Structures are given as C-alpha cells and as structure tokens.
Amino acid sequence: MDEKFQYRRLPAVPKSIIDINPEKDVRIRILGRMRIRILGRIIDKQDGTIVIDDGTSTAQIITDAGLIDAGQTDAKGVIRSGAVRSCETNDFVCVFARVLPLEDGYELRGEIVQNRNNMDMDLHRKIYG
C-alpha cells in the first residue's frame, strides 16, 4: 500500500473566550497546538490585532496585518491573506485561532477571520445551544 502522506490540521473547537484554559487548550502534538473557533463582535482594531467580544469576555487576537486591513473577500466571505476583506469595528466575525502559551496566560494567533454579519443567530443558538 503506497499511500501519499498528507498533512492534516487539527479541528477548530468552538469555545467561549471565558472558557479558554491555556493548560487544557494548549496541547503540544506532532500536528501542532490546539485550534479554537470564536464567534463574536470586533470591538477594536489596530495594526495586526483585533479585539473580539463574544458576550462572555474579550480577547485580543494577533493576525497578519494584511488579513484585517486589505479590501477583498472570497465567495464565502472568508478573509485570508490571499483573499481578504476589510474588517471594521462592530463587524460580527468567526475567528479560527491557535492558542499559544505564555508565562502569564495565553496568546491567540488568528488564522482565518470570517465575516458573519448576515448570520441567523436564532438558528445558530438552536443548533449549538
């Protein structure tokens, strides 16, 4: 059996900001660190960082500056370094990030930011609780 090796990413676990626990959520594996998914509103945006409020707490997420400051989006509304859309304060977004340990807490490194301004929140609550 000659199978071609393929790299796989860890799934992004949906989390509330208040539930992020660096000791549990930072699992050093061969495949990398824990990836999380946060759904919230952008309350502040500066060079290379966005601050998200998900209703439980706030979190600063470090991203590629081009990821949040450029001006295009792909067909699904995904903001990436290759296909990006400008994020503005008060936009409702879904952020996929890695949890990186620090001496006094953790750091969130954003990988993907999706605009969810048109999301049906009633349906989301019905599905995810």
mmCIF file of N, CA and C in Angstrom:
data_model
loop_
_atom_site.group_PDB
_atom_site.id
_atom_site.type_symbol
_atom_site.label_atom_id
_atom_site.label_comp_id
_atom_site.label_asym_id
_atom_site.label_seq_id
_atom_site.Cartn_x
_atom_site.Cartn_y
_atom_site.Cartn_z
ATOM 1 N N MET A 1 0.831 -1.180 0.000
ATOM 2 C CA MET A 1 0.000 0.000 0.000
ATOM 3 C C MET A 1 0.873 1.239 0.000
ATOM 4 N N ASP A 2 0.823 1.930 -1.089
ATOM 5 C CA ASP A 2 1.630 3.131 -1.235
ATOM 6 C C ASP A 2 0.729 4.363 -1.091
ATOM 7 N N GLU A 3 0.508 4.767 0.163
ATOM 8 C CA GLU A 3 -0.340 5.931 0.413
ATOM 9 C C GLU A 3 0.514 7.182 0.501
ATOM 10 N N LYS A 4 0.020 8.236 -0.087
ATOM 11 C CA LYS A 4 0.726 9.508 -0.060
ATOM 12 C C LYS A 4 0.465 10.198 1.285
ATOM 13 N N PHE A 5 1.543 10.651 1.934
ATOM 14 C CA PHE A 5 1.411 11.340 3.215
ATOM 15 C C PHE A 5 0.764 12.698 3.009
ATOM 16 N N GLN A 6 -0.187 13.031 3.881
ATOM 17 C CA GLN A 6 -0.863 14.313 3.808
ATOM 18 C C GLN A 6 -0.842 14.967 5.177
ATOM 19 N N TYR A 7 -0.481 16.243 5.216
ATOM 20 C CA TYR A 7 -0.559 16.980 6.465
ATOM 21 C C TYR A 7 -2.016 17.258 6.778
ATOM 22 N N ARG A 8 -2.371 17.176 8.050
ATOM 23 C CA ARG A 8 -3.733 17.477 8.472
ATOM 24 C C ARG A 8 -3.699 18.544 9.547
ATOM 25 N N ARG A 9 -4.699 19.376 9.553
ATOM 26 C CA ARG A 9 -4.825 20.396 10.584
ATOM 27 C C ARG A 9 -5.742 19.874 11.681
ATOM 28 N N LEU A 10 -5.491 20.311 12.894
ATOM 29 C CA LEU A 10 -6.396 19.978 13.979
ATOM 30 C C LEU A 10 -7.720 20.695 13.766
ATOM 31 N N PRO A 11 -8.826 20.098 14.186
ATOM 32 C CA PRO A 11 -10.105 20.795 14.054
ATOM 33 C C PRO A 11 -10.148 21.992 14.992
ATOM 34 N N ALA A 12 -10.895 23.000 14.602
ATOM 35 C CA ALA A 12 -11.069 24.184 15.442
ATOM 36 C C ALA A 12 -12.277 23.946 16.343
ATOM 37 N N VAL A 13 -12.028 23.861 17.641
ATOM 38 C CA VAL A 13 -13.069 23.583 18.620
ATOM 39 C C VAL A 13 -13.799 24.881 18.964
ATOM 40 N N PRO A 14 -15.146 24.899 18.896
ATOM 41 C CA PRO A 14 -15.862 26.122 19.275
ATOM 42 C C PRO A 14 -15.689 26.390 20.771
ATOM 43 N N LYS A 15 -15.318 27.618 21.116
ATOM 44 C CA LYS A 15 -15.082 27.983 22.518
ATOM 45 C C LYS A 15 -15.613 29.372 22.797
ATOM 46 N N SER A 16 -16.047 29.587 24.029
ATOM 47 C CA SER A 16 -16.281 30.940 24.525
ATOM 48 C C SER A 16 -14.949 31.439 25.054
ATOM 49 N N ILE A 17 -14.740 32.741 24.984
ATOM 50 C CA ILE A 17 -13.462 33.295 25.433
ATOM 51 C C ILE A 17 -13.221 32.975 26.900
ATOM 52 N N ILE A 18 -14.255 33.048 27.712
ATOM 53 C CA ILE A 18 -14.097 32.794 29.143
ATOM 54 C C ILE A 18 -13.698 31.341 29.428
ATOM 55 N N ASP A 19 -14.011 30.424 28.501
ATOM 56 C CA ASP A 19 -13.710 29.002 28.690
ATOM 57 C C ASP A 19 -12.329 28.589 28.196
ATOM 58 N N ILE A 20 -11.559 29.520 27.631
ATOM 59 C CA ILE A 20 -10.218 29.173 27.156
ATOM 60 C C ILE A 20 -9.319 28.943 28.360
ATOM 61 N N ASN A 21 -8.745 27.758 28.447
ATOM 62 C CA ASN A 21 -7.858 27.389 29.539
ATOM 63 C C ASN A 21 -6.520 26.989 28.931
ATOM 64 N N PRO A 22 -5.484 27.830 29.104
ATOM 65 C CA PRO A 22 -4.202 27.537 28.460
ATOM 66 C C PRO A 22 -3.623 26.169 28.826
ATOM 67 N N GLU A 23 -3.848 25.723 30.057
ATOM 68 C CA GLU A 23 -3.286 24.434 30.461
ATOM 69 C C GLU A 23 -3.977 23.273 29.743
ATOM 70 N N LYS A 24 -5.271 23.400 29.468
ATOM 71 C CA LYS A 24 -6.003 22.348 28.772
ATOM 72 C C LYS A 24 -5.961 22.531 27.261
ATOM 73 N N ASP A 25 -6.065 23.778 26.814
ATOM 74 C CA ASP A 25 -6.239 24.048 25.393
ATOM 75 C C ASP A 25 -4.942 24.089 24.604
ATOM 76 N N VAL A 26 -3.820 24.117 25.286
ATOM 77 C CA VAL A 26 -2.546 24.103 24.576
ATOM 78 C C VAL A 26 -2.029 22.678 24.633
ATOM 79 N N ARG A 27 -2.363 21.919 23.623
ATOM 80 C CA ARG A 27 -1.915 20.530 23.544
ATOM 81 C C ARG A 27 -0.823 20.466 22.499
ATOM 82 N N ILE A 28 0.403 20.338 22.949
ATOM 83 C CA ILE A 28 1.506 20.241 22.008
ATOM 84 C C ILE A 28 1.477 18.828 21.428
ATOM 85 N N ARG A 29 1.301 18.753 20.136
ATOM 86 C CA ARG A 29 1.248 17.471 19.434
ATOM 87 C C ARG A 29 2.162 17.547 18.225
ATOM 88 N N ILE A 30 2.298 16.449 17.583
ATOM 89 C CA ILE A 30 3.051 16.436 16.333
ATOM 90 C C ILE A 30 2.369 17.338 15.321
ATOM 91 N N LEU A 31 1.044 17.359 15.343
ATOM 92 C CA LEU A 31 0.291 18.150 14.376
ATOM 93 C C LEU A 31 0.214 19.634 14.737
ATOM 94 N N GLY A 32 0.568 20.014 15.936
ATOM 95 C CA GLY A 32 0.528 21.429 16.304
ATOM 96 C C GLY A 32 -0.257 21.670 17.572
ATOM 97 N N ARG A 33 -0.570 22.924 17.817
ATOM 98 C CA ARG A 33 -1.275 23.318 19.023
ATOM 99 C C ARG A 33 -2.783 23.349 18.779
ATOM 100 N N MET A 34 -3.511 23.463 19.864
ATOM 101 C CA MET A 34 -4.972 23.483 19.816
ATOM 102 C C MET A 34 -5.486 24.655 18.996
ATOM 103 N N ARG A 35 -6.450 24.390 18.141
ATOM 104 C CA ARG A 35 -7.103 25.436 17.357
ATOM 105 C C ARG A 35 -8.504 25.621 17.910
ATOM 106 N N ILE A 36 -8.916 26.886 18.047
ATOM 107 C CA ILE A 36 -10.245 27.185 18.557
ATOM 108 C C ILE A 36 -10.993 28.061 17.566
ATOM 109 N N ARG A 37 -12.314 28.114 17.749
ATOM 110 C CA ARG A 37 -13.168 28.950 16.911
ATOM 111 C C ARG A 37 -13.989 29.837 17.835
ATOM 112 N N ILE A 38 -13.872 31.155 17.643
ATOM 113 C CA ILE A 38 -14.584 32.127 18.473
ATOM 114 C C ILE A 38 -15.537 32.914 17.591
ATOM 115 N N LEU A 39 -16.757 33.059 18.056
ATOM 116 C CA LEU A 39 -17.771 33.830 17.357
ATOM 117 C C LEU A 39 -18.037 35.080 18.188
ATOM 118 N N GLY A 40 -17.826 36.261 17.617
ATOM 119 C CA GLY A 40 -18.035 37.484 18.387
ATOM 120 C C GLY A 40 -17.969 38.731 17.535
ATOM 121 N N ARG A 41 -18.043 39.860 18.212
ATOM 122 C CA ARG A 41 -18.057 41.158 17.548
ATOM 123 C C ARG A 41 -16.708 41.847 17.737
ATOM 124 N N ILE A 42 -16.206 42.484 16.682
ATOM 125 C CA ILE A 42 -14.951 43.237 16.774
ATOM 126 C C ILE A 42 -15.241 44.532 17.523
ATOM 127 N N ILE A 43 -14.552 44.737 18.649
ATOM 128 C CA ILE A 43 -14.754 45.974 19.403
ATOM 129 C C ILE A 43 -13.589 46.939 19.247
ATOM 130 N N ASP A 44 -12.457 46.441 18.747
ATOM 131 C CA ASP A 44 -11.312 47.316 18.493
ATOM 132 C C ASP A 44 -10.433 46.663 17.438
ATOM 133 N N LYS A 45 -9.782 47.502 16.656
ATOM 134 C CA LYS A 45 -8.908 47.010 15.590
ATOM 135 C C LYS A 45 -7.702 47.935 15.508
ATOM 136 N N GLN A 46 -6.510 47.357 15.578
ATOM 137 C CA GLN A 46 -5.278 48.122 15.432
ATOM 138 C C GLN A 46 -4.342 47.339 14.537
ATOM 139 N N ASP A 47 -3.145 47.840 14.319
ATOM 140 C CA ASP A 47 -2.184 47.198 13.423
ATOM 141 C C ASP A 47 -1.933 45.747 13.814
ATOM 142 N N GLY A 48 -2.455 44.830 13.027
ATOM 143 C CA GLY A 48 -2.181 43.416 13.237
ATOM 144 C C GLY A 48 -2.927 42.768 14.382
ATOM 145 N N THR A 49 -3.840 43.468 15.043
ATOM 146 C CA THR A 49 -4.615 42.864 16.124
ATOM 147 C C THR A 49 -6.080 43.278 16.028
ATOM 148 N N ILE A 50 -6.936 42.380 16.480
ATOM 149 C CA ILE A 50 -8.340 42.717 16.653
ATOM 150 C C ILE A 50 -8.745 42.274 18.052
ATOM 151 N N VAL A 51 -9.678 42.989 18.645
ATOM 152 C CA VAL A 51 -10.223 42.618 19.947
ATOM 153 C C VAL A 51 -11.661 42.175 19.712
ATOM 154 N N ILE A 52 -11.964 40.965 20.169
ATOM 155 C CA ILE A 52 -13.271 40.342 19.961
ATOM 156 C C ILE A 52 -14.005 40.251 21.295
ATOM 157 N N ASP A 53 -15.302 40.541 21.273
ATOM 158 C CA ASP A 53 -16.175 40.352 22.435
ATOM 159 C C ASP A 53 -17.225 39.322 22.045
ATOM 160 N N ASP A 54 -17.254 38.208 22.781
ATOM 161 C CA ASP A 54 -18.227 37.156 22.459
ATOM 162 C C ASP A 54 -19.387 37.110 23.448
ATOM 163 N N GLY A 55 -19.483 38.096 24.323
ATOM 164 C CA GLY A 55 -20.552 38.133 25.312
ATOM 165 C C GLY A 55 -20.139 37.575 26.657
ATOM 166 N N THR A 56 -19.072 36.763 26.697
ATOM 167 C CA THR A 56 -18.580 36.226 27.966
ATOM 168 C C THR A 56 -17.347 36.975 28.439
ATOM 169 N N SER A 57 -16.549 37.452 27.496
ATOM 170 C CA SER A 57 -15.321 38.176 27.798
ATOM 171 C C SER A 57 -14.784 38.765 26.495
ATOM 172 N N THR A 58 -13.608 39.382 26.590
ATOM 173 C CA THR A 58 -12.954 39.905 25.393
ATOM 174 C C THR A 58 -11.600 39.232 25.229
ATOM 175 N N ALA A 59 -11.110 39.197 23.988
ATOM 176 C CA ALA A 59 -9.806 38.599 23.706
ATOM 177 C C ALA A 59 -9.126 39.376 22.599
ATOM 178 N N GLN A 60 -7.828 39.567 22.776
ATOM 179 C CA GLN A 60 -7.018 40.193 21.733
ATOM 180 C C GLN A 60 -6.471 39.076 20.855
ATOM 181 N N ILE A 61 -6.655 39.217 19.547
ATOM 182 C CA ILE A 61 -6.208 38.198 18.600
ATOM 183 C C ILE A 61 -5.197 38.823 17.661
ATOM 184 N N ILE A 62 -4.021 38.226 17.607
ATOM 185 C CA ILE A 62 -2.950 38.719 16.751
ATOM 186 C C ILE A 62 -3.104 38.059 15.390
ATOM 187 N N THR A 63 -3.123 38.895 14.347
ATOM 188 C CA THR A 63 -3.278 38.385 12.987
ATOM 189 C C THR A 63 -2.258 39.046 12.082
ATOM 190 N N ASP A 64 -2.156 38.518 10.889
ATOM 191 C CA ASP A 64 -1.375 39.167 9.850
ATOM 192 C C ASP A 64 -2.061 40.496 9.557
ATOM 193 N N ALA A 65 -1.329 41.605 9.560
ATOM 194 C CA ALA A 65 -1.929 42.926 9.349
ATOM 195 C C ALA A 65 -2.708 42.980 8.046
ATOM 196 N N GLY A 66 -2.234 42.319 6.999
ATOM 197 C CA GLY A 66 -2.940 42.289 5.730
ATOM 198 C C GLY A 66 -4.262 41.549 5.817
ATOM 199 N N LEU A 67 -4.369 40.652 6.784
ATOM 200 C CA LEU A 67 -5.576 39.863 6.958
ATOM 201 C C LEU A 67 -6.768 40.727 7.334
ATOM 202 N N ILE A 68 -6.538 41.778 8.113
ATOM 203 C CA ILE A 68 -7.660 42.591 8.576
ATOM 204 C C ILE A 68 -7.701 43.966 7.939
ATOM 205 N N ASP A 69 -6.691 44.351 7.177
ATOM 206 C CA ASP A 69 -6.634 45.708 6.662
ATOM 207 C C ASP A 69 -6.798 45.822 5.156
ATOM 208 N N ALA A 70 -6.878 44.717 4.441
ATOM 209 C CA ALA A 70 -7.000 44.800 2.988
ATOM 210 C C ALA A 70 -8.465 44.888 2.582
ATOM 211 N N GLY A 71 -8.762 44.751 1.279
ATOM 212 C CA GLY A 71 -10.108 45.083 0.869
ATOM 213 C C GLY A 71 -10.898 44.143 -0.002
ATOM 214 N N GLN A 72 -10.679 42.823 -0.029
ATOM 215 C CA GLN A 72 -11.472 41.915 -0.852
ATOM 216 C C GLN A 72 -11.897 40.714 -0.022
ATOM 217 N N THR A 73 -12.866 39.975 -0.524
ATOM 218 C CA THR A 73 -13.316 38.753 0.131
ATOM 219 C C THR A 73 -13.544 37.676 -0.927
ATOM 220 N N ASP A 74 -13.474 36.431 -0.516
ATOM 221 C CA ASP A 74 -13.791 35.386 -1.483
ATOM 222 C C ASP A 74 -15.301 35.130 -1.467
ATOM 223 N N ALA A 75 -15.761 34.168 -2.239
ATOM 224 C CA ALA A 75 -17.198 33.930 -2.412
ATOM 225 C C ALA A 75 -17.906 33.561 -1.111
ATOM 226 N N LYS A 76 -17.199 32.951 -0.171
ATOM 227 C CA LYS A 76 -17.813 32.533 1.085
ATOM 228 C C LYS A 76 -17.633 33.558 2.201
ATOM 229 N N GLY A 77 -17.042 34.705 1.909
ATOM 230 C CA GLY A 77 -16.828 35.719 2.934
ATOM 231 C C GLY A 77 -15.619 35.448 3.803
ATOM 232 N N VAL A 78 -14.751 34.527 3.389
ATOM 233 C CA VAL A 78 -13.569 34.184 4.171
ATOM 234 C C VAL A 78 -12.483 35.220 3.935
ATOM 235 N N ILE A 79 -11.914 35.712 5.018
ATOM 236 C CA ILE A 79 -10.856 36.704 4.937
ATOM 237 C C ILE A 79 -9.531 35.977 5.145
ATOM 238 N N ARG A 80 -8.692 35.948 4.132
ATOM 239 C CA ARG A 80 -7.375 35.311 4.208
ATOM 240 C C ARG A 80 -6.360 36.252 3.594
ATOM 241 N N SER A 81 -5.090 35.928 3.765
ATOM 242 C CA SER A 81 -4.071 36.805 3.196
ATOM 243 C C SER A 81 -4.156 36.854 1.678
ATOM 244 N N GLY A 82 -4.626 35.794 1.031
ATOM 245 C CA GLY A 82 -4.774 35.816 -0.418
ATOM 246 C C GLY A 82 -6.075 36.447 -0.877
ATOM 247 N N ALA A 83 -7.131 36.271 -0.123
ATOM 248 C CA ALA A 83 -8.441 36.835 -0.475
ATOM 249 C C ALA A 83 -9.001 37.498 0.770
ATOM 250 N N VAL A 84 -8.820 38.777 0.892
ATOM 251 C CA VAL A 84 -9.142 39.448 2.148
ATOM 252 C C VAL A 84 -10.208 40.513 1.980
ATOM 253 N N ARG A 85 -10.898 40.814 3.055
ATOM 254 C CA ARG A 85 -11.892 41.870 3.110
ATOM 255 C C ARG A 85 -11.606 42.711 4.341
ATOM 256 N N SER A 86 -11.895 43.961 4.242
ATOM 257 C CA SER A 86 -11.648 44.844 5.366
ATOM 258 C C SER A 86 -12.594 44.513 6.516
ATOM 259 N N CYS A 87 -12.056 44.316 7.690
ATOM 260 C CA CYS A 87 -12.855 44.135 8.897
ATOM 261 C C CYS A 87 -12.993 45.491 9.566
ATOM 262 N N GLU A 88 -14.166 45.777 9.997
ATOM 263 C CA GLU A 88 -14.406 47.049 10.666
ATOM 264 C C GLU A 88 -14.881 46.794 12.088
ATOM 265 N N THR A 89 -14.739 47.795 12.927
ATOM 266 C CA THR A 89 -15.259 47.719 14.277
ATOM 267 C C THR A 89 -16.763 47.479 14.199
ATOM 268 N N ASN A 90 -17.258 46.629 15.062
ATOM 269 C CA ASN A 90 -18.664 46.253 15.172
ATOM 270 C C ASN A 90 -19.086 45.171 14.174
ATOM 271 N N ASP A 91 -18.169 44.656 13.344
ATOM 272 C CA ASP A 91 -18.487 43.516 12.483
ATOM 273 C C ASP A 91 -18.611 42.262 13.345
ATOM 274 N N PHE A 92 -19.543 41.384 12.993
ATOM 275 C CA PHE A 92 -19.703 40.105 13.658
ATOM 276 C C PHE A 92 -18.878 39.092 12.880
ATOM 277 N N VAL A 93 -17.932 38.434 13.541
ATOM 278 C CA VAL A 93 -16.985 37.562 12.851
ATOM 279 C C VAL A 93 -16.824 36.222 13.562
ATOM 280 N N CYS A 94 -16.326 35.260 12.809
ATOM 281 C CA CYS A 94 -15.900 33.977 13.345
ATOM 282 C C CYS A 94 -14.390 33.911 13.132
ATOM 283 N N VAL A 95 -13.644 33.699 14.216
ATOM 284 C CA VAL A 95 -12.183 33.688 14.148
ATOM 285 C C VAL A 95 -11.676 32.293 14.481
ATOM 286 N N PHE A 96 -10.847 31.751 13.607
ATOM 287 C CA PHE A 96 -10.150 30.493 13.856
ATOM 288 C C PHE A 96 -8.750 30.867 14.312
ATOM 289 N N ALA A 97 -8.346 30.382 15.488
ATOM 290 C CA ALA A 97 -7.068 30.813 16.062
ATOM 291 C C ALA A 97 -6.374 29.658 16.767
ATOM 292 N N ARG A 98 -5.075 29.812 16.931
ATOM 293 C CA ARG A 98 -4.270 28.881 17.728
ATOM 294 C C ARG A 98 -4.058 29.483 19.112
ATOM 295 N N VAL A 99 -4.067 28.627 20.130
ATOM 296 C CA VAL A 99 -3.807 29.054 21.499
ATOM 297 C C VAL A 99 -2.330 28.801 21.781
ATOM 298 N N LEU A 100 -1.587 29.867 22.055
ATOM 299 C CA LEU A 100 -0.158 29.750 22.350
ATOM 300 C C LEU A 100 0.080 30.100 23.815
ATOM 301 N N PRO A 101 0.824 29.268 24.555
ATOM 302 C CA PRO A 101 1.039 29.529 25.977
ATOM 303 C C PRO A 101 2.018 30.670 26.209
ATOM 304 N N LEU A 102 1.758 31.442 27.255
ATOM 305 C CA LEU A 102 2.678 32.468 27.747
ATOM 306 C C LEU A 102 2.903 32.196 29.229
ATOM 307 N N GLU A 103 3.876 32.872 29.824
ATOM 308 C CA GLU A 103 4.130 32.673 31.253
ATOM 309 C C GLU A 103 2.920 33.052 32.093
ATOM 310 N N ASP A 104 2.225 34.106 31.685
ATOM 311 C CA ASP A 104 1.074 34.573 32.464
ATOM 312 C C ASP A 104 -0.208 34.546 31.630
ATOM 313 N N GLY A 105 -0.542 33.393 31.084
ATOM 314 C CA GLY A 105 -1.772 33.272 30.308
ATOM 315 C C GLY A 105 -1.548 32.648 28.946
ATOM 316 N N TYR A 106 -2.120 33.279 27.928
ATOM 317 C CA TYR A 106 -2.044 32.727 26.582
ATOM 318 C C TYR A 106 -2.124 33.846 25.555
ATOM 319 N N GLU A 107 -1.816 33.484 24.331
ATOM 320 C CA GLU A 107 -1.929 34.407 23.205
ATOM 321 C C GLU A 107 -2.734 33.690 22.130
ATOM 322 N N LEU A 108 -3.594 34.442 21.448
ATOM 323 C CA LEU A 108 -4.373 33.875 20.354
ATOM 324 C C LEU A 108 -3.821 34.380 19.038
ATOM 325 N N ARG A 109 -3.459 33.465 18.153
ATOM 326 C CA ARG A 109 -2.956 33.808 16.817
ATOM 327 C C ARG A 109 -4.035 33.476 15.798
ATOM 328 N N GLY A 110 -4.612 34.490 15.200
ATOM 329 C CA GLY A 110 -5.680 34.293 14.228
ATOM 330 C C GLY A 110 -5.156 33.714 12.929
ATOM 331 N N GLU A 111 -5.850 32.710 12.406
ATOM 332 C CA GLU A 111 -5.504 32.103 11.124
ATOM 333 C C GLU A 111 -6.514 32.478 10.051
ATOM 334 N N ILE A 112 -7.786 32.453 10.407
ATOM 335 C CA ILE A 112 -8.866 32.774 9.473
ATOM 336 C C ILE A 112 -9.869 33.660 10.202
ATOM 337 N N VAL A 113 -10.372 34.673 9.511
ATOM 338 C CA VAL A 113 -11.439 35.526 10.034
ATOM 339 C C VAL A 113 -12.559 35.515 9.004
ATOM 340 N N GLN A 114 -13.754 35.127 9.432
ATOM 341 C CA GLN A 114 -14.897 35.079 8.522
ATOM 342 C C GLN A 114 -15.926 36.115 8.953
ATOM 343 N N ASN A 115 -16.416 36.896 8.009
ATOM 344 C CA ASN A 115 -17.468 37.858 8.286
ATOM 345 C C ASN A 115 -18.781 37.099 8.447
ATOM 346 N N ARG A 116 -19.455 37.333 9.557
ATOM 347 C CA ARG A 116 -20.731 36.660 9.829
ATOM 348 C C ARG A 116 -21.839 37.677 10.116
ATOM 349 N N ASN A 117 -21.759 38.860 9.516
ATOM 350 C CA ASN A 117 -22.769 39.889 9.754
ATOM 351 C C ASN A 117 -24.173 39.426 9.380
ATOM 352 N N ASN A 118 -24.302 38.570 8.379
ATOM 353 C CA ASN A 118 -25.615 38.123 7.913
ATOM 354 C C ASN A 118 -26.036 36.777 8.493
ATOM 355 N N MET A 119 -25.372 36.347 9.556
ATOM 356 C CA MET A 119 -25.662 35.040 10.130
ATOM 357 C C MET A 119 -26.985 35.055 10.901
ATOM 358 N N ASP A 120 -27.752 33.980 10.794
ATOM 359 C CA ASP A 120 -29.005 33.823 11.529
ATOM 360 C C ASP A 120 -28.671 33.325 12.940
ATOM 361 N N MET A 121 -28.632 34.248 13.909
ATOM 362 C CA MET A 121 -28.236 33.895 15.277
ATOM 363 C C MET A 121 -29.258 32.984 15.956
ATOM 364 N N ASP A 122 -30.546 33.132 15.638
ATOM 365 C CA ASP A 122 -31.555 32.246 16.230
ATOM 366 C C ASP A 122 -31.314 30.801 15.804
ATOM 367 N N LEU A 123 -31.009 30.600 14.540
ATOM 368 C CA LEU A 123 -30.704 29.262 14.047
ATOM 369 C C LEU A 123 -29.412 28.735 14.675
ATOM 370 N N HIS A 124 -28.408 29.577 14.820
ATOM 371 C CA HIS A 124 -27.139 29.175 15.448
ATOM 372 C C HIS A 124 -27.370 28.715 16.886
ATOM 373 N N ARG A 125 -28.151 29.479 17.653
ATOM 374 C CA ARG A 125 -28.446 29.103 19.040
ATOM 375 C C ARG A 125 -29.238 27.797 19.104
ATOM 376 N N LYS A 126 -30.131 27.603 18.152
ATOM 377 C CA LYS A 126 -30.936 26.385 18.111
ATOM 378 C C LYS A 126 -30.052 25.155 17.884
ATOM 379 N N ILE A 127 -29.050 25.296 17.024
ATOM 380 C CA ILE A 127 -28.162 24.179 16.707
ATOM 381 C C ILE A 127 -27.132 23.945 17.805
ATOM 382 N N TYR A 128 -26.461 25.022 18.257
ATOM 383 C CA TYR A 128 -25.338 24.889 19.188
ATOM 384 C C TYR A 128 -25.698 25.171 20.638
ATOM 385 N N GLY A 129 -26.888 25.623 20.908
ATOM 386 C CA GLY A 129 -27.306 25.865 22.286
ATOM 387 C C GLY A 129 -26.940 27.178 22.862
#
